[in-house]
Short mmCIF file of C-alpha atoms and ligand atoms in Angstrom, two decimals:
data_model
loop_
_atom_site.label_atom_id
_atom_site.label_comp_id
_atom_site.label_asym_id
_atom_site.label_seq_id
_atom_site.Cartn_x
_atom_site.Cartn_y
_atom_site.Cartn_z
CA MET V 13 -191.25 26.62 -154.00
CA GLU V 14 -189.46 25.90 -157.11
CA ILE V 15 -186.25 27.57 -157.47
CA ARG V 16 -184.75 28.44 -161.10
CA PHE V 17 -180.96 27.96 -161.38
CA GLU V 18 -178.77 30.34 -163.73
CA LYS V 19 -174.93 29.18 -163.80
CA ARG V 20 -172.43 31.72 -163.78
CA GLU V 21 -169.58 31.60 -166.43
CA GLN V 22 -166.82 32.85 -164.36
CA LEU V 23 -166.54 31.86 -160.53
CA LYS V 24 -164.96 34.63 -158.42
CA GLU V 25 -161.59 33.83 -156.61
CA LYS V 26 -162.16 32.87 -153.07
CA PRO V 27 -160.47 35.42 -150.58
CA ASP V 28 -157.79 34.11 -147.94
CA GLN V 29 -159.50 32.56 -145.05
CA SER V 30 -157.44 33.99 -142.38
CA ASN V 31 -158.07 37.61 -143.55
CA LEU V 32 -161.92 37.46 -144.14
CA GLY V 33 -163.07 40.53 -141.92
CA PHE V 34 -166.59 40.86 -141.95
CA GLY V 35 -168.77 41.29 -145.01
CA LYS V 36 -165.78 42.32 -147.28
CA TYR V 37 -166.31 39.49 -149.68
CA ILE V 38 -169.80 38.60 -151.56
CA THR V 39 -170.21 34.92 -152.98
CA ASP V 40 -170.68 34.08 -156.60
CA TYR V 41 -174.66 33.86 -156.26
CA MET V 42 -177.64 35.47 -154.94
CA PHE V 43 -181.20 34.21 -154.49
CA ILE V 44 -184.16 36.46 -155.89
CA CYS V 45 -188.12 35.96 -155.55
CA ASP V 46 -190.67 38.74 -156.45
CA TRP V 47 -193.89 39.55 -155.05
CA SER V 48 -196.55 41.19 -156.91
CA LYS V 49 -200.34 41.96 -155.76
CA ASP V 50 -201.41 40.04 -158.61
CA GLN V 51 -198.94 37.19 -158.58
CA GLY V 52 -197.97 37.09 -154.69
CA TRP V 53 -194.40 35.33 -154.52
CA HIS V 54 -193.22 34.05 -157.95
CA ASP V 55 -190.11 33.42 -159.99
CA ALA V 56 -187.53 32.20 -156.95
CA ARG V 57 -184.27 31.87 -158.73
CA ILE V 58 -180.62 31.75 -157.86
CA VAL V 59 -178.44 33.95 -160.28
CA PRO V 60 -175.03 35.19 -160.25
CA GLU V 61 -174.38 37.86 -157.94
CA GLY V 62 -174.55 41.06 -159.36
CA PRO V 63 -176.02 44.95 -159.81
CA ILE V 64 -179.84 44.84 -159.91
CA GLU V 65 -181.49 47.47 -161.84
CA MET V 66 -183.73 50.02 -159.90
CA ASP V 67 -186.17 52.94 -161.25
CA PRO V 68 -185.08 56.19 -159.60
CA ALA V 69 -188.64 56.47 -158.58
CA CYS V 70 -188.61 53.00 -156.55
CA MET V 71 -190.09 53.39 -153.57
CA VAL V 72 -187.65 51.51 -151.29
CA LEU V 73 -185.22 54.52 -152.04
CA HIS V 74 -187.66 57.13 -150.79
CA TYR V 75 -189.69 55.69 -148.16
CA ALA V 76 -187.66 53.24 -146.58
CA GLN V 77 -189.84 50.09 -147.00
CA GLU V 78 -186.74 47.70 -146.10
CA THR V 79 -186.45 44.60 -143.37
CA PHE V 80 -183.46 42.12 -142.94
CA GLU V 81 -182.19 39.32 -141.55
CA GLY V 82 -178.69 37.66 -140.43
CA LEU V 83 -177.76 34.34 -139.56
CA LYS V 84 -174.66 32.05 -140.43
CA ALA V 85 -173.80 28.52 -141.92
CA TYR V 86 -171.10 26.62 -140.12
CA ARG V 87 -168.96 24.10 -141.16
CA THR V 88 -167.97 21.15 -138.59
CA LYS V 89 -164.70 19.48 -138.24
CA GLU V 90 -166.35 16.46 -140.18
CA GLY V 91 -167.07 18.86 -143.11
CA LYS V 92 -170.71 19.32 -142.72
CA ILE V 93 -172.64 22.54 -142.90
CA GLN V 94 -175.09 23.25 -140.69
CA LEU V 95 -177.64 26.62 -139.75
CA PHE V 96 -178.34 27.61 -136.45
CA ARG V 97 -182.31 28.17 -135.58
CA PRO V 98 -182.97 29.47 -139.23
CA GLU V 99 -186.67 29.12 -138.63
CA MET V 100 -186.47 31.80 -135.79
CA ASN V 101 -184.93 34.64 -138.45
CA ALA V 102 -188.10 33.54 -140.89
CA LYS V 103 -190.37 34.36 -138.14
CA ARG V 104 -188.85 37.19 -136.94
CA MET V 105 -188.76 38.81 -140.58
CA ILE V 106 -192.60 38.00 -140.80
CA ARG V 107 -192.94 40.08 -137.62
CA SER V 108 -190.91 42.81 -138.88
CA ASN V 109 -192.74 42.53 -142.18
CA GLU V 110 -196.10 42.85 -140.46
CA ARG V 111 -194.79 46.14 -138.74
CA LEU V 112 -194.03 47.57 -142.32
CA CYS V 113 -196.84 46.60 -144.34
CA MET V 114 -194.73 44.05 -146.31
CA PRO V 115 -195.68 40.79 -147.32
CA GLY V 116 -194.50 37.78 -145.43
CA PHE V 117 -192.09 35.20 -147.04
CA PRO V 118 -193.44 31.80 -145.70
CA VAL V 119 -191.26 30.33 -143.14
CA GLU V 120 -190.70 27.02 -144.92
CA ASP V 121 -189.80 29.01 -148.04
CA PHE V 122 -187.42 31.06 -146.23
CA VAL V 123 -185.64 28.14 -144.49
CA GLU V 124 -185.49 26.17 -148.03
CA ALA V 125 -184.32 29.31 -149.69
CA VAL V 126 -181.34 29.68 -147.28
CA LYS V 127 -180.57 26.12 -147.36
CA ALA V 128 -180.60 26.02 -151.26
CA ILE V 129 -178.13 29.19 -151.79
CA VAL V 130 -175.74 27.53 -148.79
CA GLU V 131 -175.60 24.51 -150.79
CA VAL V 132 -174.70 26.04 -154.06
CA GLU V 133 -172.27 28.20 -152.40
CA LYS V 134 -170.96 24.96 -150.15
CA ASP V 135 -167.24 25.94 -151.18
CA TRP V 136 -167.67 29.39 -149.93
CA VAL V 137 -168.32 28.03 -146.11
CA PRO V 138 -164.95 28.86 -144.70
CA SER V 139 -163.34 25.79 -142.55
CA GLU V 140 -160.59 27.96 -140.34
CA PRO V 141 -161.26 27.92 -136.95
CA ASP V 142 -164.39 30.44 -135.86
CA THR V 143 -165.07 31.51 -139.65
CA SER V 144 -168.49 31.00 -141.20
CA LEU V 145 -170.61 31.93 -143.96
CA TYR V 146 -172.81 35.07 -143.06
CA ILE V 147 -176.41 35.06 -145.08
CA ARG V 148 -178.39 38.13 -145.27
CA PRO V 149 -182.03 37.68 -146.40
CA TYR V 150 -183.80 41.02 -147.05
CA MET V 151 -186.70 42.57 -148.63
CA PHE V 152 -187.60 45.74 -150.20
CA ALA V 153 -190.32 47.66 -152.08
CA THR V 154 -189.79 47.68 -155.73
CA GLU V 155 -192.73 49.88 -156.94
CA SER V 156 -191.98 52.84 -159.07
CA ALA V 157 -194.02 55.82 -157.48
CA LEU V 158 -193.60 58.86 -155.35
CA GLY V 159 -196.39 58.92 -152.74
CA VAL V 160 -196.26 57.03 -149.46
CA HIS V 161 -198.10 54.15 -149.79
CA MET V 162 -198.20 50.35 -149.24
CA ALA V 163 -195.92 49.47 -152.21
CA SER V 164 -197.55 46.80 -155.01
CA SER V 165 -194.39 44.84 -155.44
CA TYR V 166 -191.23 43.66 -153.53
CA LYS V 167 -188.14 41.81 -153.86
CA PHE V 168 -186.72 39.31 -151.43
CA MET V 169 -183.22 38.40 -151.76
CA ILE V 170 -180.39 36.59 -150.38
CA ILE V 171 -176.80 37.43 -150.28
CA CYS V 172 -173.71 35.57 -148.70
CA SER V 173 -170.54 36.55 -147.26
CA PRO V 174 -167.71 34.33 -145.97
CA VAL V 175 -166.55 35.98 -142.25
CA GLY V 176 -163.73 35.91 -140.53
CA ALA V 177 -163.22 34.86 -136.68
CA TYR V 178 -164.54 37.98 -134.83
CA TYR V 179 -162.07 38.14 -132.33
CA ALA V 180 -158.23 37.88 -133.71
CA SER V 181 -157.10 36.62 -130.18
CA GLY V 182 -159.53 35.62 -127.60
CA LEU V 183 -162.55 37.89 -126.37
CA ASP V 184 -161.78 41.49 -126.36
CA PRO V 185 -163.94 43.75 -124.09
CA VAL V 186 -165.34 46.55 -125.75
CA LYS V 187 -166.11 50.11 -124.10
CA ILE V 188 -169.32 51.46 -124.40
CA MET V 189 -171.12 54.97 -124.18
CA VAL V 190 -174.60 55.29 -122.88
CA GLU V 191 -176.62 57.69 -124.97
CA ASP V 192 -178.62 59.95 -123.17
CA GLU V 193 -179.57 62.24 -125.82
CA LEU V 194 -180.74 60.59 -128.86
CA VAL V 195 -182.94 57.34 -128.93
CA ARG V 196 -183.30 54.49 -131.40
CA ALA V 197 -186.74 53.44 -130.66
CA VAL V 198 -189.91 54.51 -128.81
CA ALA V 199 -193.26 52.40 -127.72
CA GLY V 200 -195.17 51.87 -130.95
CA GLY V 201 -192.46 52.46 -133.27
CA THR V 202 -190.42 50.04 -135.05
CA GLY V 203 -187.75 48.99 -132.50
CA PHE V 204 -188.77 45.26 -132.47
CA THR V 205 -188.11 45.18 -136.20
CA LYS V 206 -184.93 44.36 -138.08
CA CYS V 207 -185.23 47.25 -140.71
CA GLY V 208 -182.80 49.38 -142.20
CA GLY V 209 -184.58 52.65 -140.87
CA ASN V 210 -183.85 51.78 -137.33
CA TYR V 211 -180.16 51.89 -138.34
CA ALA V 212 -180.31 54.85 -140.39
CA GLY V 213 -181.39 56.89 -137.19
CA SER V 214 -178.70 55.21 -135.06
CA ILE V 215 -175.74 56.04 -136.76
CA ALA V 216 -175.38 59.38 -135.31
CA GLY V 217 -175.41 58.02 -131.89
CA GLN V 218 -172.32 55.68 -133.46
CA VAL V 219 -170.45 58.58 -134.43
CA LYS V 220 -170.85 60.28 -131.25
CA ALA V 221 -169.30 57.68 -129.19
CA GLU V 222 -166.61 56.84 -131.43
CA LYS V 223 -165.75 60.44 -131.21
CA LEU V 224 -165.58 60.10 -127.38
CA GLY V 225 -163.09 56.83 -127.97
CA TYR V 226 -166.03 54.61 -127.36
CA GLU V 227 -166.89 51.54 -129.81
CA GLN V 228 -170.20 50.95 -129.14
CA VAL V 229 -173.72 52.73 -127.74
CA LEU V 230 -175.92 51.57 -125.39
CA TRP V 231 -179.23 52.93 -125.90
CA LEU V 232 -182.12 54.05 -123.36
CA ASP V 233 -185.59 53.86 -123.49
CA GLY V 234 -187.03 56.51 -125.87
CA ASN V 235 -189.40 57.83 -123.47
CA GLU V 236 -187.57 58.56 -120.33
CA ARG V 237 -184.41 57.64 -121.43
CA ARG V 238 -183.87 55.87 -118.42
CA TYR V 239 -183.95 52.28 -118.74
CA VAL V 240 -181.24 50.16 -120.45
CA GLU V 241 -182.32 48.65 -123.77
CA GLU V 242 -179.63 47.10 -126.25
CA VAL V 243 -176.37 47.91 -127.95
CA GLY V 244 -176.28 48.75 -131.92
CA SER V 245 -177.06 45.58 -133.04
CA MET V 246 -176.73 43.29 -130.04
CA ASN V 247 -179.16 42.63 -127.06
CA ILE V 248 -176.88 43.53 -123.84
CA MET V 249 -177.33 41.43 -120.65
CA PHE V 250 -175.75 42.09 -116.99
CA LYS V 251 -174.54 39.77 -114.27
CA ILE V 252 -175.65 41.76 -111.24
CA ASP V 253 -175.04 39.79 -107.85
CA GLY V 254 -175.31 36.45 -109.34
CA GLU V 255 -178.37 37.14 -111.07
CA ILE V 256 -178.94 37.76 -115.04
CA TRP V 257 -180.74 41.01 -115.95
CA THR V 258 -181.60 41.85 -119.54
CA ALA V 259 -184.27 44.23 -121.18
CA PRO V 260 -187.64 42.35 -121.78
CA THR V 261 -188.47 42.67 -125.72
CA GLU V 262 -191.57 44.19 -125.69
CA GLY V 263 -191.98 46.66 -128.61
CA THR V 264 -188.73 48.74 -128.53
CA VAL V 265 -185.88 45.82 -128.41
CA LEU V 266 -185.06 43.37 -131.01
CA PRO V 267 -185.69 39.77 -129.81
CA GLY V 268 -182.52 38.13 -130.63
CA VAL V 269 -181.79 34.70 -131.46
CA THR V 270 -178.66 34.83 -129.43
CA ARG V 271 -180.30 36.37 -126.50
CA ASP V 272 -183.07 33.78 -126.65
CA SER V 273 -180.48 30.99 -126.90
CA MET V 274 -178.50 32.47 -124.04
CA LEU V 275 -181.28 32.84 -121.82
CA HIS V 276 -182.43 29.32 -122.33
CA ILE V 277 -178.80 27.97 -121.47
CA LEU V 278 -178.52 30.29 -118.55
CA LYS V 279 -181.64 29.07 -116.99
CA ASP V 280 -180.72 25.51 -117.53
CA TRP V 281 -177.31 26.15 -115.63
CA GLY V 282 -179.72 27.41 -112.78
CA TYR V 283 -179.25 31.29 -113.06
CA THR V 284 -181.98 33.46 -112.03
CA VAL V 285 -182.66 35.24 -115.19
CA ARG V 286 -184.62 38.79 -115.01
CA GLU V 287 -186.33 40.06 -118.12
CA GLU V 288 -186.92 43.28 -116.50
CA ARG V 289 -186.62 47.01 -117.06
CA LEU V 290 -183.44 47.92 -115.19
CA ALA V 291 -182.95 51.95 -114.75
CA ILE V 292 -179.13 53.31 -115.74
CA ASP V 293 -178.77 54.99 -112.53
CA ASP V 294 -179.66 51.80 -110.83
CA LEU V 295 -176.97 50.07 -113.13
CA MET V 296 -174.21 52.39 -112.34
CA ARG V 297 -175.08 52.52 -108.80
CA PHE V 298 -174.59 48.49 -108.79
CA ALA V 299 -171.22 49.08 -110.66
CA HIS V 300 -170.00 51.46 -108.20
CA GLU V 301 -171.15 48.94 -105.05
CA GLY V 302 -169.35 46.10 -106.58
CA LYS V 303 -171.97 44.22 -107.64
CA LEU V 304 -171.81 44.63 -111.61
CA GLU V 305 -170.11 41.54 -112.08
CA GLU V 306 -170.10 40.86 -116.04
CA VAL V 307 -171.69 42.80 -118.95
CA PHE V 308 -171.91 41.34 -122.22
CA GLY V 309 -173.88 42.00 -125.72
CA THR V 310 -175.06 39.06 -127.56
CA GLY V 311 -175.63 38.57 -131.60
CA THR V 312 -175.05 36.32 -134.21
CA ALA V 313 -171.94 38.60 -135.75
CA ALA V 314 -169.95 38.29 -132.58
CA VAL V 315 -172.19 35.61 -130.66
CA ILE V 316 -171.03 37.32 -127.07
CA SER V 317 -169.18 40.80 -126.61
CA PRO V 318 -167.65 41.54 -123.09
CA VAL V 319 -168.05 44.72 -122.15
CA GLY V 320 -165.03 46.33 -120.22
CA GLU V 321 -166.31 49.65 -119.63
CA LEU V 322 -169.38 51.63 -119.66
CA ARG V 323 -169.73 55.56 -119.62
CA TYR V 324 -173.01 57.59 -118.55
CA LYS V 325 -172.88 61.25 -118.80
CA ASP V 326 -169.45 61.92 -116.81
CA ASP V 327 -169.40 58.81 -114.72
CA VAL V 328 -167.27 55.85 -116.00
CA VAL V 329 -167.09 52.41 -114.63
CA VAL V 330 -164.61 49.40 -115.64
CA ILE V 331 -166.36 45.99 -115.21
CA ASN V 332 -164.38 42.90 -113.94
CA ASP V 333 -161.05 44.57 -114.68
CA ASN V 334 -161.78 45.25 -118.03
CA LYS V 335 -161.44 41.44 -118.48
CA THR V 336 -163.60 38.68 -120.30
CA GLY V 337 -165.76 37.58 -117.23
CA GLU V 338 -165.77 33.76 -116.35
CA LEU V 339 -169.70 33.43 -117.33
CA THR V 340 -169.08 35.37 -120.61
CA GLN V 341 -166.23 32.91 -121.93
CA LYS V 342 -168.33 29.96 -120.73
CA LEU V 343 -171.43 31.01 -122.61
CA TYR V 344 -169.42 31.85 -125.75
CA ASP V 345 -167.73 28.35 -125.68
CA THR V 346 -171.03 26.76 -125.21
CA LEU V 347 -172.91 28.57 -128.01
CA THR V 348 -169.99 28.38 -130.33
CA GLY V 349 -169.47 24.67 -129.61
CA ILE V 350 -173.06 24.18 -130.52
CA GLN V 351 -172.94 25.79 -133.61
CA TRP V 352 -169.55 24.54 -134.78
CA GLY V 353 -170.82 20.91 -133.95
CA LYS V 354 -167.74 20.71 -131.48
CA ILE V 355 -170.30 19.87 -128.67
CA ALA V 356 -173.60 17.72 -128.50
CA ASP V 357 -176.48 19.99 -129.37
CA ASP V 358 -179.10 19.17 -126.90
CA TYR V 359 -181.52 21.79 -127.67
CA ASN V 360 -181.97 20.25 -131.29
CA TRP V 361 -180.77 23.96 -132.67
CA THR V 362 -178.71 23.35 -135.56
CA VAL V 363 -180.23 22.25 -138.95
CA GLU V 364 -177.98 20.25 -141.37
CA VAL V 365 -177.54 21.77 -145.19
CA CYS V 366 -175.62 19.38 -146.58
C1 PLP U 410 -179.73 41.76 -135.02
C2 PLP U 410 -180.05 42.48 -133.87
C3 PLP U 410 -179.76 42.10 -132.55
C4 PLP U 410 -179.14 40.46 -132.55
O1 PLP U 410 -179.89 39.52 -132.92
P1 PLP U 410 -179.47 38.05 -133.08
O2 PLP U 410 -180.65 37.24 -133.82
O3 PLP U 410 -178.82 37.45 -131.85
O4 PLP U 410 -178.50 38.40 -134.13
C5 PLP U 410 -180.03 42.60 -131.56
N1 PLP U 410 -180.25 44.19 -131.83
C6 PLP U 410 -180.31 44.60 -132.79
C7 PLP U 410 -180.70 45.92 -132.88
C8 PLP U 410 -180.46 43.89 -134.05
O5 PLP U 410 -180.72 44.60 -134.98
#
């Protein structure tokens, strides 16, 4: 793939690394590649970041043909910059796009584009502990037409944002509400894809949870509202009587890169991992019997998010005294250790950019 580069006259001022937050600052450049029925993918370019023009009839604005990805670039203590399993994001995007009848961006080109934009923006990759450069690839329909059909043109873009330490001072357990009415995904739907539409439909649950003083929503399956699936933008794992349970990724659950990495590590540590459906009633019962030892969410943004409290209808349980569990902490230290190059990457998961 040939990538054209268009230089920016004036670079933006870089933000203070100690107060980056998440997604507040966007870097100087963006990657764009166009697709049309006649030409396929063409005109890959890295250009100054800024507004793009859209026709009011642009199909994504009406029918939401949009998919996205999220990964990070990490600066090691030697000053090198590396990615974590970028091919998994590339492959997942192709699966998302297939479901939404959008063209696939080839895996090698995806990884090449991510490396290219990160290299251009290398000065934006922060160096403070636990900071990183969040990378957001996304694709959307650009054809101007009213009428539902597979669009005849698309844009694939990548923007980047330096992000801060997710936790200001150590892992901080979150409170989670189990949503028993609204659903996020149903069998045969788009639950396994990373598409904007899934999120649009989930905001109402998030608002409901926040009103009750909870930070996140745990979604149940869409057919029976009985089996635990995932949390907002994270997969979720339970340590019950020494064994690890997590929902299988069969159609309704997003196959997280963090989830997959944690399962590899857990199996290597000798844990029994049960990728099985788990009913919410059983989960609450385990909690009351004192068998629910740890609960944690997994995702690229936070890596791991300990859960200190679960509420299902009027039943509230506190997990591990509302403290971060030993296994949760150990998983966090191990995975972030690999990502920031602090410990050996025996799995060959990291990919050097520069
Ligand atoms: C992105 C995402 C995850 C986590 O995936 P990672 O690849 O680990 O970042 C989990 N659930 C949903 C719904 C997501 O969109």
